[in-house]
Amino acid sequence: MSAIAVHIDPARIIDEVDPRIYSGFTEHMGRCIYGGLYDPGNAHGLADSTTGFRLDVLDALKELRMPLVRYPGGNFVSSYRWQDGIGPRELRPRRPELAWLTEESNQFGTDEFISWCRTLGTEPFICLNMGTGTLEDALAWVEYCNSSSNTHYANLRRKYGHDEPYDVKYWALGNEMWGPWQVGQMQAKDYAKKAFQWAKALRLLDPSIKLIGCGETGYSDWDRVTLKKLAPVVDFHSIHRKVPSYRAIAAAAEKGLEITRSLIDLAKIEHDLSKELTVAFDEWNVWDPVRAPGEKGAEEHYDLSDALAVASWLNVFVRKADIVKIACIAQSVNVISPIITSPTGLFRQTTYFPLHLFSTLMRGKSLSVHVTTPSPETVYNGPTVPAFIRNLDTHTPDSAKLTKFIDVSAVLASAPEQGGSVSGENGNTELRIAILNRSDTHSFDVSLLFGPAVSVRDQVRVHEVWSANLGDANGFGDEKVQTVVRDATFTGAYSVKKHSFQSMCSFIYTRGRG
């Protein structure tokens, strides 16, 4: 079999990778909040005695360096009354919860979430209730969080012990309002009209906030209709996608982003806009709702194939750095999550490790990457999720297919100096490459080819996520799938094992002379 060639030119920069693509999501669902990040009175001393926050969860999430965390939903938000979750806990009402058919104690609410975000070192991102909620409720929530005025909800925040505004910047205009599972489901034109009016009012109260319009998959008519109406008043268009397996998910996400980019351009042309309008991919992950039903807590136990799926998603977000500025893995604790807790501890699922590698290493300037396909064995030709990916690929040249087994992203980043500090303008620069092999059966020799006048050092550091069996998974006391780090000599080609996130390679490069 001929070697696959990966062409990377450090001069061909797409855009800066926005750190917000490594953001998280916490919903009142299953054990995400209660028994997950919030566990007051934990019998084994794992929770802070004052706040009730799980300290081991905070430590694990801090390693992921999440810039934003979305809250409180998700489907939960569409019947959530935020006022129930503030004030003395003993006075907070217990309510029926309609999204996951449980009960909500309201012991964790807005103030606790803001405090948790500050402890974690992340920024809050709040989704508004456009199901049972009213515009008056939404304005009240923004006032409670952000106002410094002598007004009712700002004073209520002060009464409850929080003198200074929280300055929550990111506010989403509802969650998946297109879905039949959503309380308050709407038609696209009805949602667009309502969201437009909400956006106007919210900006009158706080002009500094960033608003996220509710999109769908990026390739639906809902996306077209809502963008056409909301482009003048929102800052981001949201996309949600979860899939039950790792087959061709990157292709679906990538195609959705390409179509959304065109829809955004069309809306900006029609409205004569010069503003920035980008994508918030604020729910993404692997989830099989049959295997892990939402009403039973959606506790997926991931294997190596799911880790490959996460790497595939993140490769897309890095490659599409010019259009994707926010992405939130759904979710961050217990519920379809990279972390699973028990009363006595936690373990990191297989999906944690590629997420950690990307968040740690794949920051900087995203580079254009081209992967050749020298033989049919280098492209996946089976069923895809969704099916339209295979249909589109039928008449696409192999070199442009979205279902290549070797999936790559690359960034140009500042290299750490000795002692761990980041170099300045005169310091080293690293070319960091994420290589994923999605084939179950084939390992590949991959040639790495760089642009003209580029010199690459032969000593590289490799970070590998791999295990002998695609079904290998982690558990308490047995994290079988982890990151293995080693130094290697680069000879111009690299051997990529089957079903592996084979490497996160760091190449130090300098421009050649003359």
Coordinates of C-alpha atoms in Angstrom, one line a residue, residues 19-266:
P19 CA -9.6 28.6 23.3
R20 CA -13.4 28.6 23.9
I21 CA -13.7 25.5 21.6
Y22 CA -12.5 23.6 24.7
S23 CA -15.5 24.6 26.8
G24 CA -17.8 22.5 29.0
F25 CA -21.4 22.1 29.8
T26 CA -23.3 21.2 33.1
E27 CA -27.0 20.5 33.1
H28 CA -29.5 19.5 35.8
M29 CA -29.6 16.0 34.5
G30 CA -28.8 12.7 36.2
R31 CA -25.8 13.0 38.4
C32 CA -24.1 15.9 36.6
I33 CA -24.9 18.4 39.4
Y34 CA -26.1 16.5 42.4
G35 CA -23.6 13.7 43.2
G36 CA -21.3 15.0 40.5
L37 CA -19.8 18.5 40.8
Y38 CA -22.0 19.3 43.9
D39 CA -21.9 16.7 46.7
P40 CA -22.4 18.5 50.1
G41 CA -21.8 16.2 53.1
N42 CA -19.8 13.7 51.1
A43 CA -19.0 11.0 53.7
H44 CA -15.5 10.5 52.4
G45 CA -14.4 14.1 52.7
L46 CA -14.3 14.7 48.9
A47 CA -16.4 17.9 49.0
D48 CA -15.5 21.3 50.3
S49 CA -17.1 21.7 53.7
T50 CA -18.4 25.2 52.9
T51 CA -19.5 25.1 49.3
G52 CA -20.2 21.4 48.8
F53 CA -18.2 21.4 45.5
R54 CA -16.4 18.1 44.8
L55 CA -12.7 18.9 45.0
D56 CA -11.6 15.9 43.0
V57 CA -14.0 16.9 40.2
L58 CA -12.6 20.4 40.2
D59 CA -9.0 19.1 40.0
A60 CA -9.8 16.9 37.0
L61 CA -11.7 19.7 35.2
K62 CA -9.0 22.2 35.9
E63 CA -6.6 20.0 33.9
L64 CA -8.9 20.5 30.9
R65 CA -8.5 24.3 31.0
M66 CA -12.2 25.0 30.0
P67 CA -12.7 28.7 29.2
L68 CA -16.5 28.6 29.4
V69 CA -19.1 26.3 31.0
R70 CA -22.7 26.3 29.8
Y71 CA -25.6 26.1 32.3
P72 CA -28.3 25.0 33.3
G73 CA -29.3 23.2 30.1
G74 CA -29.9 21.6 27.8
N75 CA -33.5 20.4 27.7
F76 CA -33.8 21.1 31.4
V77 CA -33.8 24.9 30.9
S78 CA -37.1 24.9 29.0
S79 CA -39.2 24.4 32.1
Y80 CA -36.7 25.9 34.6
R81 CA -37.7 28.8 36.8
W82 CA -34.4 30.4 37.8
Q83 CA -35.9 32.3 40.7
D84 CA -36.4 28.9 42.5
G85 CA -32.7 28.4 42.7
I86 CA -31.7 31.6 44.7
G87 CA -32.0 32.6 48.3
P88 CA -31.9 30.5 51.5
R89 CA -31.8 26.8 50.5
E90 CA -34.4 25.8 53.1
L91 CA -36.9 28.1 51.4
R92 CA -36.3 26.9 47.8
P93 CA -39.2 25.0 46.3
R94 CA -39.0 21.5 45.0
R95 CA -40.4 21.2 41.5
P96 CA -41.3 18.5 39.0
E97 CA -38.7 18.4 36.2
L98 CA -40.2 17.9 32.7
A99 CA -37.2 17.3 30.5
W100 CA -35.9 14.1 32.3
L101 CA -39.1 13.3 34.3
T102 CA -37.5 13.7 37.7
E103 CA -37.7 16.3 40.6
E104 CA -35.5 19.4 41.0
S105 CA -34.5 20.3 44.5
N106 CA -33.1 23.7 43.5
Q107 CA -30.3 23.4 46.1
F108 CA -27.9 24.3 43.3
G109 CA -28.8 27.5 41.4
T110 CA -27.4 30.6 39.9
D111 CA -25.3 31.8 42.8
E112 CA -23.8 28.3 43.3
F113 CA -23.0 28.0 39.6
I114 CA -21.2 31.4 39.5
S115 CA -19.2 30.4 42.6
W116 CA -18.3 27.1 41.1
C117 CA -17.1 28.7 37.9
R118 CA -14.9 31.1 39.8
T119 CA -13.4 28.2 41.8
L120 CA -12.8 26.3 38.6
G121 CA -11.4 29.4 36.9
T122 CA -13.8 29.4 34.0
E123 CA -16.4 31.9 32.7
P124 CA -20.2 31.2 33.0
F125 CA -22.4 30.8 29.9
I126 CA -26.2 30.8 30.7
C127 CA -29.0 29.5 28.5
L128 CA -32.3 31.3 28.9
N129 CA -35.7 29.5 29.2
M130 CA -37.7 30.1 26.0
G131 CA -40.1 27.3 26.7
T132 CA -42.2 28.2 29.8
G133 CA -40.1 31.3 30.5
T134 CA -41.1 34.8 29.6
L135 CA -39.1 37.8 28.4
E136 CA -39.7 39.3 31.8
D137 CA -38.0 36.3 33.4
A138 CA -35.1 36.6 31.1
L139 CA -34.6 40.3 31.8
A140 CA -34.8 39.6 35.5
W141 CA -32.1 36.9 35.3
V142 CA -29.8 39.3 33.4
E143 CA -30.5 42.0 35.9
Y144 CA -29.8 39.7 38.8
C145 CA -26.5 38.6 37.3
N146 CA -25.2 41.8 35.7
S147 CA -26.8 45.0 37.0
S148 CA -25.1 47.5 39.4
S149 CA -28.3 49.6 39.5
N150 CA -30.5 50.2 42.5
T151 CA -33.2 48.0 41.1
H152 CA -35.2 45.0 42.4
Y153 CA -33.2 42.0 41.1
A154 CA -29.9 43.6 41.5
N155 CA -30.8 44.4 45.1
L156 CA -32.0 40.8 45.6
R157 CA -28.6 39.6 44.6
R158 CA -27.1 42.0 47.1
K159 CA -29.5 40.8 49.8
Y160 CA -28.4 37.2 49.2
G161 CA -24.8 38.2 49.9
H162 CA -23.4 39.1 46.4
D163 CA -22.7 42.8 46.3
E164 CA -20.8 43.0 43.0
P165 CA -22.4 42.0 39.6
Y166 CA -21.4 38.7 38.1
D167 CA -20.9 40.2 34.7
V168 CA -22.1 37.1 32.8
K169 CA -21.2 37.8 29.2
Y170 CA -22.7 34.8 27.3
W171 CA -26.5 34.2 27.1
A172 CA -28.2 31.7 24.8
L173 CA -31.7 32.4 23.4
G174 CA -33.2 29.0 24.3
N175 CA -32.2 25.4 23.8
E176 CA -33.1 23.2 20.8
M177 CA -36.4 25.0 20.3
W178 CA -36.8 23.0 17.1
G179 CA -37.0 19.6 18.9
P180 CA -40.3 17.7 19.6
W181 CA -38.8 16.8 23.0
Q182 CA -38.5 20.4 23.9
V183 CA -41.1 22.1 26.2
G184 CA -42.3 25.0 24.1
Q185 CA -41.2 23.7 20.7
M186 CA -41.6 26.2 17.9
Q187 CA -41.6 26.6 14.2
A188 CA -38.5 28.3 12.9
K189 CA -40.2 31.5 11.8
D190 CA -42.0 31.8 15.2
Y191 CA -38.8 31.2 17.2
A192 CA -36.9 33.8 15.0
K193 CA -39.6 36.5 15.6
K194 CA -39.6 35.8 19.4
A195 CA -35.8 35.6 19.7
F196 CA -35.4 38.8 17.7
Q197 CA -37.6 40.7 20.2
W198 CA -35.9 39.1 23.2
A199 CA -32.5 40.1 21.8
K200 CA -33.5 43.8 21.4
A201 CA -34.8 44.0 25.0
L202 CA -31.8 42.1 26.6
R203 CA -29.4 44.5 24.9
L204 CA -31.3 47.5 26.1
L205 CA -30.7 46.2 29.7
D206 CA -27.1 45.2 29.1
P207 CA -25.5 46.2 25.8
S208 CA -22.3 44.3 26.6
I209 CA -23.7 40.8 26.5
K210 CA -23.0 38.3 23.8
L211 CA -26.1 36.5 22.5
I212 CA -26.3 33.0 21.0
G213 CA -29.1 32.2 18.6
C214 CA -30.6 28.7 18.6
G215 CA -29.5 26.8 15.6
E216 CA -29.9 23.1 14.7
T217 CA -27.4 21.0 12.8
G218 CA -26.0 23.6 10.5
Y219 CA -27.5 22.0 7.5
S220 CA -31.3 22.3 8.2
D221 CA -33.8 24.8 7.0
W222 CA -34.2 25.9 10.6
D223 CA -30.6 27.2 10.4
R224 CA -31.4 29.1 7.2
V225 CA -34.6 30.7 8.6
T226 CA -33.3 31.7 12.0
L227 CA -30.0 33.1 10.6
K228 CA -31.8 35.2 8.1
K229 CA -33.8 36.9 10.8
L230 CA -31.4 36.9 13.7
A231 CA -28.1 37.8 12.0
P232 CA -28.4 41.5 13.0
V233 CA -29.0 40.9 16.7
V234 CA -26.9 37.8 17.7
D235 CA -23.2 37.2 18.0
F236 CA -23.2 33.4 17.6
H237 CA -25.3 30.7 15.9
S238 CA -25.5 27.5 17.9
I239 CA -25.2 24.0 16.4
H240 CA -25.9 20.8 18.3
R241 CA -24.9 17.3 17.3
K242 CA -24.5 14.0 19.1
V243 CA -24.0 10.7 17.4
P244 CA -24.2 7.1 18.7
S245 CA -20.9 5.9 17.2
Y246 CA -17.6 7.2 15.9
R247 CA -18.3 6.5 12.2
A248 CA -17.9 9.6 10.1
I249 CA -19.0 12.1 12.8
A250 CA -16.3 14.5 11.8
A251 CA -17.7 14.5 8.2
A252 CA -21.2 15.5 9.4
A253 CA -19.9 18.2 11.7
E254 CA -17.5 19.5 9.0
K255 CA -20.2 19.6 6.3
G256 CA -22.6 21.3 8.7
L257 CA -20.0 24.0 9.5
E258 CA -19.3 24.6 5.8
I259 CA -23.0 25.1 5.1
T260 CA -23.5 27.3 8.1
R261 CA -20.6 29.5 7.0
S262 CA -22.4 30.0 3.7
L263 CA -25.7 30.7 5.5
I264 CA -24.0 33.3 7.7
D265 CA -22.5 35.0 4.7
L266 CA -25.8 35.1 2.9

